PDB file of C-alpha atoms in Angstrom:
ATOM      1  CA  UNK A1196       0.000   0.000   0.000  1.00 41.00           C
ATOM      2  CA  UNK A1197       1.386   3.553  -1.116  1.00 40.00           C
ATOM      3  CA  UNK A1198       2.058   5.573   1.578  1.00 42.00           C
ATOM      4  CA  UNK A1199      -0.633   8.082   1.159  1.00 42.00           C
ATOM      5  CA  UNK A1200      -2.812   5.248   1.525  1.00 42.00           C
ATOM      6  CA  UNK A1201      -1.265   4.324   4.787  1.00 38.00           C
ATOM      7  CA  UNK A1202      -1.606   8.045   6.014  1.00 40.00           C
ATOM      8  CA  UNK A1203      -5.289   7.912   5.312  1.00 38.00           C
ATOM      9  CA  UNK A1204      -6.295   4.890   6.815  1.00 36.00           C
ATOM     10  CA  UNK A1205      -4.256   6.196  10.320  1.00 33.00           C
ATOM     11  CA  UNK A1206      -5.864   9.178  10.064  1.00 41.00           C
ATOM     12  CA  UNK A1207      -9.411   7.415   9.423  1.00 34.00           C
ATOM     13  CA  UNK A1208      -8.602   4.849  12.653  1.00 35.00           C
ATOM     14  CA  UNK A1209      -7.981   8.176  14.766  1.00 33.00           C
ATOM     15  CA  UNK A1210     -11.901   9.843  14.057  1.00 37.00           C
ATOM     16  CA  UNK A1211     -13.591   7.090  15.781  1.00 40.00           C
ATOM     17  CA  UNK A1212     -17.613   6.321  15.674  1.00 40.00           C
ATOM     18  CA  UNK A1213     -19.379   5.229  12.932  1.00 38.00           C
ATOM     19  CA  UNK A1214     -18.561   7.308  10.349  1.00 42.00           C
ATOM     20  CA  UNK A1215     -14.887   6.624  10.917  1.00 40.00           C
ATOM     21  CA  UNK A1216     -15.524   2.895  10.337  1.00 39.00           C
ATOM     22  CA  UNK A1217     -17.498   3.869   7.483  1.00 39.00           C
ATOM     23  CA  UNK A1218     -14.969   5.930   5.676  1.00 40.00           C
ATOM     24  CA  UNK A1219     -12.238   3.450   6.506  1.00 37.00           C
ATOM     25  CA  UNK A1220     -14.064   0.703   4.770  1.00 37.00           C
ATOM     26  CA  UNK A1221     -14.679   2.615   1.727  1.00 36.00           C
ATOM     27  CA  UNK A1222     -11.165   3.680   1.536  1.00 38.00           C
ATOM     28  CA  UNK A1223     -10.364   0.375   1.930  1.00 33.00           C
ATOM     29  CA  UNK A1224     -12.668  -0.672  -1.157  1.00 40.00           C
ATOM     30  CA  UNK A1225     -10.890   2.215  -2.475  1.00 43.00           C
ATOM     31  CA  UNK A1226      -7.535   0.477  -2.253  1.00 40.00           C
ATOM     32  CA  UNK A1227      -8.470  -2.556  -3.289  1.00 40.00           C
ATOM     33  CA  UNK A1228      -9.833  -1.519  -6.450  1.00 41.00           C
ATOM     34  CA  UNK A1229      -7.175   0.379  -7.655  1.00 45.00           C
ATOM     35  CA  UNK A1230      -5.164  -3.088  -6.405  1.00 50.00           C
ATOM     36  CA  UNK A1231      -4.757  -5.463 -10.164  1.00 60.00           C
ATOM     37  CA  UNK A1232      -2.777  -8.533  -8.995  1.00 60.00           C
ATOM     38  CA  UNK A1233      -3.001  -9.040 -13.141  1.00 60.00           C
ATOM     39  CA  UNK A1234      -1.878  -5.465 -13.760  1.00 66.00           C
ATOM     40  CA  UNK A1235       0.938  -5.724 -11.519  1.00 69.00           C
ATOM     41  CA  UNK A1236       2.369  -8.988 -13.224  1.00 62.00           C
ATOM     42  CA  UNK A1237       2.119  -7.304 -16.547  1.00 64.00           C
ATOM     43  CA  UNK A1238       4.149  -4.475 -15.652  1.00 67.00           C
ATOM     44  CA  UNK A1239       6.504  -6.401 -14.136  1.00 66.00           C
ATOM     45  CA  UNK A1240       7.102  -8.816 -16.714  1.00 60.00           C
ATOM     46  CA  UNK A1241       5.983  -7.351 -19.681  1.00 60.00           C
ATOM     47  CA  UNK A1242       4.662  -9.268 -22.600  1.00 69.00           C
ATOM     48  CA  UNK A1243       5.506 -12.405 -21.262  1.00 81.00           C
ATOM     49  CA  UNK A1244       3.047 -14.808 -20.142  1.00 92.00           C
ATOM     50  CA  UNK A1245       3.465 -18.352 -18.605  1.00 93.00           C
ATOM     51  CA  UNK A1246       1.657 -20.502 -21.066  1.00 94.00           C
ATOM     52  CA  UNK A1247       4.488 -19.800 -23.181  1.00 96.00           C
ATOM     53  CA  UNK A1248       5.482 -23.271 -21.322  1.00 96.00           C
ATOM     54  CA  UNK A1249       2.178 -24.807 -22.431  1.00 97.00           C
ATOM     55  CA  UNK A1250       2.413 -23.551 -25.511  1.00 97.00           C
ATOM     56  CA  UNK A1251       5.804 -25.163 -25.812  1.00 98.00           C
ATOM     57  CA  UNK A1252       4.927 -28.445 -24.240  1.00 97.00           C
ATOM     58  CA  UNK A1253       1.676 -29.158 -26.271  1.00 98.00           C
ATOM     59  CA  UNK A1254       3.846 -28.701 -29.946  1.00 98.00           C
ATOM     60  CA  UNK A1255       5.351 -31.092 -28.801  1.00 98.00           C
ATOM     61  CA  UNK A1256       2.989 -33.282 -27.866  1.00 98.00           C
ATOM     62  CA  UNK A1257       1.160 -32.749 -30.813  1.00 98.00           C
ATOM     63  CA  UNK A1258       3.945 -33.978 -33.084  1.00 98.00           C
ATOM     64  CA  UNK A1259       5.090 -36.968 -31.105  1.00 97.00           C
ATOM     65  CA  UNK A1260       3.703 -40.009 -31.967  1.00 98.00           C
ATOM     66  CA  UNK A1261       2.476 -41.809 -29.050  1.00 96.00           C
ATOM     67  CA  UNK A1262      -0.161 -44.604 -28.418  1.00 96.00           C
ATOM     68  CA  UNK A1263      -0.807 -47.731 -29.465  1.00 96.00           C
ATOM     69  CA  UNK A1264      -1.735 -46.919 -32.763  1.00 96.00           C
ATOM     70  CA  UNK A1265       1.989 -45.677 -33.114  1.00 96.00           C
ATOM     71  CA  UNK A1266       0.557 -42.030 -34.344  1.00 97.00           C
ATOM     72  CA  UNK A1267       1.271 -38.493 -33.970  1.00 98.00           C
ATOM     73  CA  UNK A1268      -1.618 -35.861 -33.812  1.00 98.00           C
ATOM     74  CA  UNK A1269      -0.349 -34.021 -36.481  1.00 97.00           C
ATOM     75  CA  UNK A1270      -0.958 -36.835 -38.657  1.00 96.00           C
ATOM     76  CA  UNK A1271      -3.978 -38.462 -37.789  1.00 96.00           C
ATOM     77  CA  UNK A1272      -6.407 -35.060 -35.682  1.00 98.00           C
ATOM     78  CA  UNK A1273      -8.345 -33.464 -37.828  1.00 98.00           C
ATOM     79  CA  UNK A1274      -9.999 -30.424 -36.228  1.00 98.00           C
ATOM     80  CA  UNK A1275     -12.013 -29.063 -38.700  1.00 97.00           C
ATOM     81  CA  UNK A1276      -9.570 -27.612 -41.228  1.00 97.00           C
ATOM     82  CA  UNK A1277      -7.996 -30.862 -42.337  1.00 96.00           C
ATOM     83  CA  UNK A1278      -5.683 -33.567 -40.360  1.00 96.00           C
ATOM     84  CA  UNK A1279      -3.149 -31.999 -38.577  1.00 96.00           C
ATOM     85  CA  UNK A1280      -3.851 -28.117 -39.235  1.00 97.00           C
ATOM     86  CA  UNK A1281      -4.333 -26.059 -36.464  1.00 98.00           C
ATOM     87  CA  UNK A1282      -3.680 -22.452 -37.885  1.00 97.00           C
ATOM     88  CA  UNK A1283      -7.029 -20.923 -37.309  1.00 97.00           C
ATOM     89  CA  UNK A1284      -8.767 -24.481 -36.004  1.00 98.00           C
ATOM     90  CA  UNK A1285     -10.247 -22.902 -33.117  1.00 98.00           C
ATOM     91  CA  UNK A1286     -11.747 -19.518 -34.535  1.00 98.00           C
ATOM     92  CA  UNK A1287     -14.294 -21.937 -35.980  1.00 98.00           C
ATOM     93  CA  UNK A1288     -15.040 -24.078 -33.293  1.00 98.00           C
ATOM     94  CA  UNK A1289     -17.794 -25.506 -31.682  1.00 98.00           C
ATOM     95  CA  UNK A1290     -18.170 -27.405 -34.807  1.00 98.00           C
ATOM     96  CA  UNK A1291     -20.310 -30.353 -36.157  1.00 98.00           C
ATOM     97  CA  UNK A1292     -17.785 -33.474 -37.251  1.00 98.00           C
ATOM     98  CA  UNK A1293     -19.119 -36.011 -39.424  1.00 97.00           C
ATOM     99  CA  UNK A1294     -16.530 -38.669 -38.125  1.00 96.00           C
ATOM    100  CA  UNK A1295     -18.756 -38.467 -34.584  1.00 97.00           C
ATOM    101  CA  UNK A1296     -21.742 -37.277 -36.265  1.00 97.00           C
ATOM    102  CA  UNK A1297     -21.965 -34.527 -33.572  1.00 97.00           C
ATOM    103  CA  UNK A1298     -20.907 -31.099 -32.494  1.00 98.00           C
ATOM    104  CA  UNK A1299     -17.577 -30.859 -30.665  1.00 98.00           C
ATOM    105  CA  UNK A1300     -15.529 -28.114 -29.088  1.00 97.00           C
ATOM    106  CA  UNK A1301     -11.802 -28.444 -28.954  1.00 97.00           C
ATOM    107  CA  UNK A1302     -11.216 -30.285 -25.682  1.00 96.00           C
ATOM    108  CA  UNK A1303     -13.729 -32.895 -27.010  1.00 96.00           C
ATOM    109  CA  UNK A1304     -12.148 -33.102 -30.136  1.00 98.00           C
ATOM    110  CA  UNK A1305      -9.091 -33.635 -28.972  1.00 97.00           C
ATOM    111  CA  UNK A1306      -9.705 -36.455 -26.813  1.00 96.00           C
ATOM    112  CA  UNK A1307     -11.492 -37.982 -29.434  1.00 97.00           C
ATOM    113  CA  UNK A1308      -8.512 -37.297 -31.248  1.00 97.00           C
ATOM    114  CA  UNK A1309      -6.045 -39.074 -28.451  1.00 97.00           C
ATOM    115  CA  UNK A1310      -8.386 -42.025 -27.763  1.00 97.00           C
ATOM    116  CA  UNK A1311      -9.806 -42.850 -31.378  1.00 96.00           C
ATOM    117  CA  UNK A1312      -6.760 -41.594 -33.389  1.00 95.00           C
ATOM    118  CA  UNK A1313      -3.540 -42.855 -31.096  1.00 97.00           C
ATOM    119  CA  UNK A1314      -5.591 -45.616 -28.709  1.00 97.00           C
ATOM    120  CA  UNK A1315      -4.827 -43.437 -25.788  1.00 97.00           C
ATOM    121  CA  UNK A1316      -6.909 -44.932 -22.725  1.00 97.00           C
ATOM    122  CA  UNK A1317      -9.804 -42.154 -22.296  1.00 96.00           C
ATOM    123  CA  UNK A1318      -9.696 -42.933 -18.631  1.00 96.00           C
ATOM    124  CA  UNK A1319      -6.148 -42.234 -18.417  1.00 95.00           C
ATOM    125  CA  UNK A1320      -5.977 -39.059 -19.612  1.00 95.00           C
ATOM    126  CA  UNK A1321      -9.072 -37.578 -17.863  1.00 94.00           C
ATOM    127  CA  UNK A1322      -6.938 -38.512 -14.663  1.00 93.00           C
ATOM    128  CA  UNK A1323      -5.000 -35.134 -15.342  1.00 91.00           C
ATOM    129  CA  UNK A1324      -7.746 -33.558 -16.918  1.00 92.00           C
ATOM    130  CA  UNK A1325      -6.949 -30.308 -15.333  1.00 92.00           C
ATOM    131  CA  UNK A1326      -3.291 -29.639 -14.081  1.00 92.00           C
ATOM    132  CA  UNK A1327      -2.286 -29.256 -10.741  1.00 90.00           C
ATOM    133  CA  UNK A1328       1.152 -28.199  -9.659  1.00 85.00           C
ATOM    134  CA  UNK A1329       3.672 -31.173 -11.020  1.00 85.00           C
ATOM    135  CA  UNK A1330       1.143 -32.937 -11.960  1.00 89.00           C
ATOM    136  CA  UNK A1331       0.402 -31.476 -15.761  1.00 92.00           C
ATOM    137  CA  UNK A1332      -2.235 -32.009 -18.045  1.00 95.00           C
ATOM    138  CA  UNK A1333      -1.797 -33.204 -21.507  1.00 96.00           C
ATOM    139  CA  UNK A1334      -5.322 -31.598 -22.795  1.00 96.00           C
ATOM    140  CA  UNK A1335      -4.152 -28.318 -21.262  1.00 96.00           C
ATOM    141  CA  UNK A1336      -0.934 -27.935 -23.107  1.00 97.00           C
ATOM    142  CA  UNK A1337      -2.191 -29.129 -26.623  1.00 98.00           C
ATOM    143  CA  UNK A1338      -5.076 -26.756 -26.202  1.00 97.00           C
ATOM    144  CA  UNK A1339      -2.446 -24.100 -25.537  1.00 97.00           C
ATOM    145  CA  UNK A1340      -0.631 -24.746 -28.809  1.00 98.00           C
ATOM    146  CA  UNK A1341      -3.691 -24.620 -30.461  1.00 98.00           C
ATOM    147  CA  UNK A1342      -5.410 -21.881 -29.285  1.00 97.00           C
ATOM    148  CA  UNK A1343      -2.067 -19.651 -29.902  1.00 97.00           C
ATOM    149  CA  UNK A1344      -1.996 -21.084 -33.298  1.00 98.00           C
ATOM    150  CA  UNK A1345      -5.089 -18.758 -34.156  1.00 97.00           C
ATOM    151  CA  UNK A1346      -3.910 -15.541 -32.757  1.00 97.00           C
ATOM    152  CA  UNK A1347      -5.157 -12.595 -34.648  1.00 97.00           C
ATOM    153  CA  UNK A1348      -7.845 -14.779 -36.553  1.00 98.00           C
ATOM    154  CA  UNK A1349     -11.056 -13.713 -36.111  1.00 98.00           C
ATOM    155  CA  UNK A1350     -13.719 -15.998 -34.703  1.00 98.00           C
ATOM    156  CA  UNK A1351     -16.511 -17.340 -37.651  1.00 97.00           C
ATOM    157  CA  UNK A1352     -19.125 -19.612 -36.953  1.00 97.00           C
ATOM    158  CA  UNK A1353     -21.916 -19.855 -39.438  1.00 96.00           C
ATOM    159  CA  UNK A1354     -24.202 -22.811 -38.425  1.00 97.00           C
ATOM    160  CA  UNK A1355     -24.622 -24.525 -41.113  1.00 96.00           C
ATOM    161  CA  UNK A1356     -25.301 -27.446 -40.173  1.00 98.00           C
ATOM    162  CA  UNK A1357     -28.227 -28.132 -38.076  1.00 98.00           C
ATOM    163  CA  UNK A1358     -26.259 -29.619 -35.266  1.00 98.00           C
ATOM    164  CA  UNK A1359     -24.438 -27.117 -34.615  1.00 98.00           C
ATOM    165  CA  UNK A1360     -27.900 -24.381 -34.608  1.00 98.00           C
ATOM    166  CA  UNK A1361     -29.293 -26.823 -31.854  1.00 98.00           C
ATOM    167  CA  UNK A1362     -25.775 -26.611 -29.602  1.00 98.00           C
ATOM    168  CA  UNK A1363     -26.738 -22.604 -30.043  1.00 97.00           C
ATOM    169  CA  UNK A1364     -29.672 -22.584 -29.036  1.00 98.00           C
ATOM    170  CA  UNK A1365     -29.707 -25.527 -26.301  1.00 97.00           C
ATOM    171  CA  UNK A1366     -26.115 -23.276 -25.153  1.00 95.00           C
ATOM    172  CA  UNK A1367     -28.782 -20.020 -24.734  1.00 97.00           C
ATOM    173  CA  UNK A1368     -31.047 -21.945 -22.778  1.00 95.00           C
ATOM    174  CA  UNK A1369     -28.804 -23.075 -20.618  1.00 92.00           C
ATOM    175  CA  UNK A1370     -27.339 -19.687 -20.193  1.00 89.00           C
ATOM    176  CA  UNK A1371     -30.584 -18.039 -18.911  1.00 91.00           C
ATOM    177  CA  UNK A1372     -31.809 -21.067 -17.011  1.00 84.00           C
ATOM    178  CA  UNK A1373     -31.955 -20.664 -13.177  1.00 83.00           C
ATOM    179  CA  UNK A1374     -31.154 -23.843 -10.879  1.00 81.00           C
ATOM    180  CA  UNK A1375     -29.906 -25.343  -7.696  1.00 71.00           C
ATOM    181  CA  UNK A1376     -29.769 -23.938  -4.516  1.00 80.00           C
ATOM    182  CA  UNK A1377     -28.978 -20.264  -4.980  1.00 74.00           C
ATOM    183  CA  UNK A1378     -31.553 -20.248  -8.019  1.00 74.00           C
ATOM    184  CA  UNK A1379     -28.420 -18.621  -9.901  1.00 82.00           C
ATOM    185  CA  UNK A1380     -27.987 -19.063 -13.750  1.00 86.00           C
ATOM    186  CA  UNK A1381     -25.031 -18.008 -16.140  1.00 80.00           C
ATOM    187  CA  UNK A1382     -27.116 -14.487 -16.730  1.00 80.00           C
ATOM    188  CA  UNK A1383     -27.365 -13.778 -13.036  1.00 81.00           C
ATOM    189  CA  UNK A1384     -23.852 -12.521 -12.864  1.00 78.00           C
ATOM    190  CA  UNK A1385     -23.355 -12.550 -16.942  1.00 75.00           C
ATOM    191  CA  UNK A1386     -26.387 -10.589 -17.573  1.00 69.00           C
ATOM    192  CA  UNK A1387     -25.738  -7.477 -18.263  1.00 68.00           C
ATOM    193  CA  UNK A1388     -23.232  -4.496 -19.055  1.00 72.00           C
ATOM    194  CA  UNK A1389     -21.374  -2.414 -15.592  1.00 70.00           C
ATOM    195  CA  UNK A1390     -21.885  -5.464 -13.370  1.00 66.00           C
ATOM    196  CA  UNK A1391     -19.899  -6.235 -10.046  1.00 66.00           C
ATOM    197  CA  UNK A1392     -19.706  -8.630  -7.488  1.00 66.00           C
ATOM    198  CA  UNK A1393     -17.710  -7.649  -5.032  1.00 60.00           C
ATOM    199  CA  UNK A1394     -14.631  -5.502  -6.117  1.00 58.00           C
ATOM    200  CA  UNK A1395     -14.616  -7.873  -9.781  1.00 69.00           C
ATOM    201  CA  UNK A1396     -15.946  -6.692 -12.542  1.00 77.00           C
ATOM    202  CA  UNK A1397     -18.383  -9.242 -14.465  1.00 81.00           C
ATOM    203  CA  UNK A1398     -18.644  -9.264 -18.383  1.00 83.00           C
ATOM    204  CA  UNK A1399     -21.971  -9.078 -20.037  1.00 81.00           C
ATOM    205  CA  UNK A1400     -21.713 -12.446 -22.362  1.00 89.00           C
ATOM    206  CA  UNK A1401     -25.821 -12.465 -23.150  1.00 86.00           C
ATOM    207  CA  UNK A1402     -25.347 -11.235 -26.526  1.00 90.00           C
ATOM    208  CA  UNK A1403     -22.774 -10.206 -29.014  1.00 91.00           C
ATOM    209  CA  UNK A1404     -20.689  -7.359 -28.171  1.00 90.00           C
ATOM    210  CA  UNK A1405     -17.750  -5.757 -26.992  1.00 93.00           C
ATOM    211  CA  UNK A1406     -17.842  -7.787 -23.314  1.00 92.00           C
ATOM    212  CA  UNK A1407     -18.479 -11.339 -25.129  1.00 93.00           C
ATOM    213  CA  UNK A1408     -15.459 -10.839 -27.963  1.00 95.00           C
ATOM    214  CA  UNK A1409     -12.990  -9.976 -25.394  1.00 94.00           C
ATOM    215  CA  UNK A1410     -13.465 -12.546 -22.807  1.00 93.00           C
ATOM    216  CA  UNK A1411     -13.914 -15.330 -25.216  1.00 95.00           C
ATOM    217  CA  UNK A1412     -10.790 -14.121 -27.726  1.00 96.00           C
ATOM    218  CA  UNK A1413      -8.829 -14.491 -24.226  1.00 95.00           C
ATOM    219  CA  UNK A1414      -9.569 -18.270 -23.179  1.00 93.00           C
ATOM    220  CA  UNK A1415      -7.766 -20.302 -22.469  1.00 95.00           C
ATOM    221  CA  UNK A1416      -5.791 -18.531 -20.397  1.00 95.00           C
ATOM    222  CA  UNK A1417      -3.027 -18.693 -17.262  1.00 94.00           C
ATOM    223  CA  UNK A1418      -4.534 -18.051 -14.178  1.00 92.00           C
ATOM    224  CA  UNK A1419      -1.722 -16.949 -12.505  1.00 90.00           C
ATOM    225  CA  UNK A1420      -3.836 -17.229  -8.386  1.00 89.00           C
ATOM    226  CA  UNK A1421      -3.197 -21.183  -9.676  1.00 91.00           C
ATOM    227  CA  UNK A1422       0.208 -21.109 -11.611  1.00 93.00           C
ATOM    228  CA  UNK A1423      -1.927 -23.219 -14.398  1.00 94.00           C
ATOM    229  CA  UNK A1424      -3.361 -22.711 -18.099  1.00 94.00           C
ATOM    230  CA  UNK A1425      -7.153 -23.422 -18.023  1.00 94.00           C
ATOM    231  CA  UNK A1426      -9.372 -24.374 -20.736  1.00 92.00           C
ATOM    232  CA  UNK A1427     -12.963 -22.851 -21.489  1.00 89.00           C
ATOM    233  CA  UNK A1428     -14.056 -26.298 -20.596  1.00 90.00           C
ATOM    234  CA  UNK A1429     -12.980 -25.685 -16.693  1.00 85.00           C
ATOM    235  CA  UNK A1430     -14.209 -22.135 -17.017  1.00 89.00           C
ATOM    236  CA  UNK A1431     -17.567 -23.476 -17.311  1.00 89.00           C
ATOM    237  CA  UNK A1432     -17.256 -26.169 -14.796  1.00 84.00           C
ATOM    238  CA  UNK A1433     -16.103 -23.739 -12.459  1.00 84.00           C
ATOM    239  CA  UNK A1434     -18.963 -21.793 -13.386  1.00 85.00           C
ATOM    240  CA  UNK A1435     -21.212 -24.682 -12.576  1.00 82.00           C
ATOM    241  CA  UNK A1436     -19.906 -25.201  -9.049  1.00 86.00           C
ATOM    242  CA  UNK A1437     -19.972 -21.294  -8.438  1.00 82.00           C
ATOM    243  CA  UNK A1438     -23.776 -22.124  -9.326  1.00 80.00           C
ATOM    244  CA  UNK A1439     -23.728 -24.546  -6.733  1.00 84.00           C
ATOM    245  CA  UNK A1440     -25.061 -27.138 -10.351  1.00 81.00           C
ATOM    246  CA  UNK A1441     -24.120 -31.004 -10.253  1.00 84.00           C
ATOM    247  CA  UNK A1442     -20.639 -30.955 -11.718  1.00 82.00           C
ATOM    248  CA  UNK A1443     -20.400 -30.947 -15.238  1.00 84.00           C
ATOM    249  CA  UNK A1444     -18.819 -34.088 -16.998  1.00 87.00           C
ATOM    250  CA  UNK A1445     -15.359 -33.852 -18.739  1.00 88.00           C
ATOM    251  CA  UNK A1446     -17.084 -32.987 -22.723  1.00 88.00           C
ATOM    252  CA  UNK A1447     -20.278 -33.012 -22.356  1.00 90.00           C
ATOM    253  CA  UNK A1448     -22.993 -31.766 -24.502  1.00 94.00           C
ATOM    254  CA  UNK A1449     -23.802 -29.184 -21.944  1.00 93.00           C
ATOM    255  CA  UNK A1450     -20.619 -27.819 -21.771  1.00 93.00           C
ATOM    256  CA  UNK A1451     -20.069 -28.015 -25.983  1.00 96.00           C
ATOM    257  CA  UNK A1452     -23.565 -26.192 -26.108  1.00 97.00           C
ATOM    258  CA  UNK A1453     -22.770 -22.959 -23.791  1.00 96.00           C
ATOM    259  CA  UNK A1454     -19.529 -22.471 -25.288  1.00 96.00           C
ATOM    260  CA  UNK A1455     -21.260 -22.431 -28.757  1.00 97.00           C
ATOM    261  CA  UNK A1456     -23.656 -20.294 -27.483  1.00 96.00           C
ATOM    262  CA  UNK A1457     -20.519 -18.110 -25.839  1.00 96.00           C
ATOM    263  CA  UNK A1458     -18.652 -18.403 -29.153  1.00 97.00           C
ATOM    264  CA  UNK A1459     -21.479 -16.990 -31.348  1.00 97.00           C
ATOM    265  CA  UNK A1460     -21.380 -14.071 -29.397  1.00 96.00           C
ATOM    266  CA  UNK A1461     -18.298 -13.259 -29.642  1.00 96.00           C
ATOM    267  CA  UNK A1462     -17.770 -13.624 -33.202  1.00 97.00           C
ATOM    268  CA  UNK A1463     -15.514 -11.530 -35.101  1.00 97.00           C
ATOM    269  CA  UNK A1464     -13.361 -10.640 -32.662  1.00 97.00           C
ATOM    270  CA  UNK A1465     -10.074 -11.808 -32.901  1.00 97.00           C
ATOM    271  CA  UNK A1466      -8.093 -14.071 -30.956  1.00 97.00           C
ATOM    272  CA  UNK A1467      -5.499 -13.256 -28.470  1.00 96.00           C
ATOM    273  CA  UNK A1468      -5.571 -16.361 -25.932  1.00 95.00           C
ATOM    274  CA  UNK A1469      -4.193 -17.221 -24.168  1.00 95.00           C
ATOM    275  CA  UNK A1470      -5.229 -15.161 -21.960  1.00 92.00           C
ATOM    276  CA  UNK A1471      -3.201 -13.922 -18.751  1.00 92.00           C
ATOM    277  CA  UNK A1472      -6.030 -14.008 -15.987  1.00 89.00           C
ATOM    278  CA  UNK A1473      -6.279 -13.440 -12.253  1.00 84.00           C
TER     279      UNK A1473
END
């Protein structure tokens, strides 16, 4: 805390009563606010962001060939754009694939990928689903390599198949749809524009606009309160147990519809994950 800050809060703590305490705590708020853990690792570090590692980590992982099947993923994962491209791959996904005959988003995809395309045990590798300290994911760090593969492409997702209309709309409904014990749904805190809980400041991701395009461009992203790179996929499962909602299975529809749904909405802005988040 600067020491002006200091000075005020000792001079607050010496006027006493209620409005003392009142003033104190809205300094405090004060302080707080102005207070960017993510602000003050950018400007110390500049441009550089952890997931670099991921980033690293997951090319290489994409080109080694691993499983029984004795393939890499850059031969055999086809993510939309043709086996083994990833340049612009995830601008244009949620996407129906006609392999599965359904609509995946890239953590799907790319276990489908690992367990139909390299005989990777499923199981296995949704073990380290999400990384935790030593223990790293796999999903995470491919996801990283792809994601930064379609930096500065901007996100296009016509629905053209009927499929993929459905995720959209089943995604919307599941957006606005109030559950569990706090009666909470994605729109309670995602809802609308200039909302706060708390000292955080809470996107508006109900329709297309300026909020939705720049929190979606920005996933996945390094969290740096957890030293990890997270994936849309445990955005929204985090999102779920905020919601105090069953927790959400590892791909399913659910989560593939509400990112569609999130996706749409913030189409045509460009990417820039990932992200560097609190």
């Amino acid at each position: 805390m600067k020491s002006k800050s200091r000075q005020l809060m000792l001079g607050l703590m010496l006027v006493g009563g209620a409005a003392g305490s009142l003033a104190m705590s809205l300094a405090w708020a004060q302080s707080e606010t102005a207070s960017d853990p993510v602000a003050e690792y950018r400007a110390m570090f500049g441009d550089d962001n952890p997931a670099e590692l991921w980033i690293a980590r997951g090319q290489d992982l994409w080109n080694q060939v691993r499983g029984p099947k004795g393939l890499s993923l850059a031969k055999s994962c086809d993510l939309g754009l043709g086996a083994g491209v990833v340049k612009g791959a995830y601008a244009h996904m949620p996407r129906y694939f006609a392999d599965t005959r359904k609509v995946q988003d890239l953590d799907s995809r790319l276990l489908t990928c690992m367990v139909q395309g390299q005989g990777l045990d499923e199981a296995t590798i949704l073990k380290n689903r999400f990384g935790d300290g030593d223990r790293k994911s796999d999903l995470e760090a491919l996801a990283s390599y792809i994601v930064d593969a379609s930096k500065g492409v901007a996100i296009s997702l016509p629905l053209d198949h009927p499929q993929e209309k459905q995720a959209y709309e089943t995604g919307k409904a599941i957006f606005f749809y109030r559950a569990a014990t706090h009666d909470f749904s994605c729109a309670t805190c995602h809802g609308q524009v200039g909302k706060r809980i708390r000292l955080q400041q809470l996107p508006d991701l109900a329709q297309a606009g300026p909020d939705a395009r720049a929190t979606y461009t920005t996933w996945p992203a390094y969290r740096v309160s957890q030293g990890e790179v997270r994936t849309m996929e445990w955005r929204i499962g985090d999102c779920f147990r905020q919601q105090r909602l069953p927790e959400l299975k590892y791909g399913s529809e659910a989560a593939i519809d509400l990112t569609m749904f999130l996706a749409k909405n913030a189409e045509g802005g460009k990417m820039a994950a990932p992200g560097l988040k609190r």
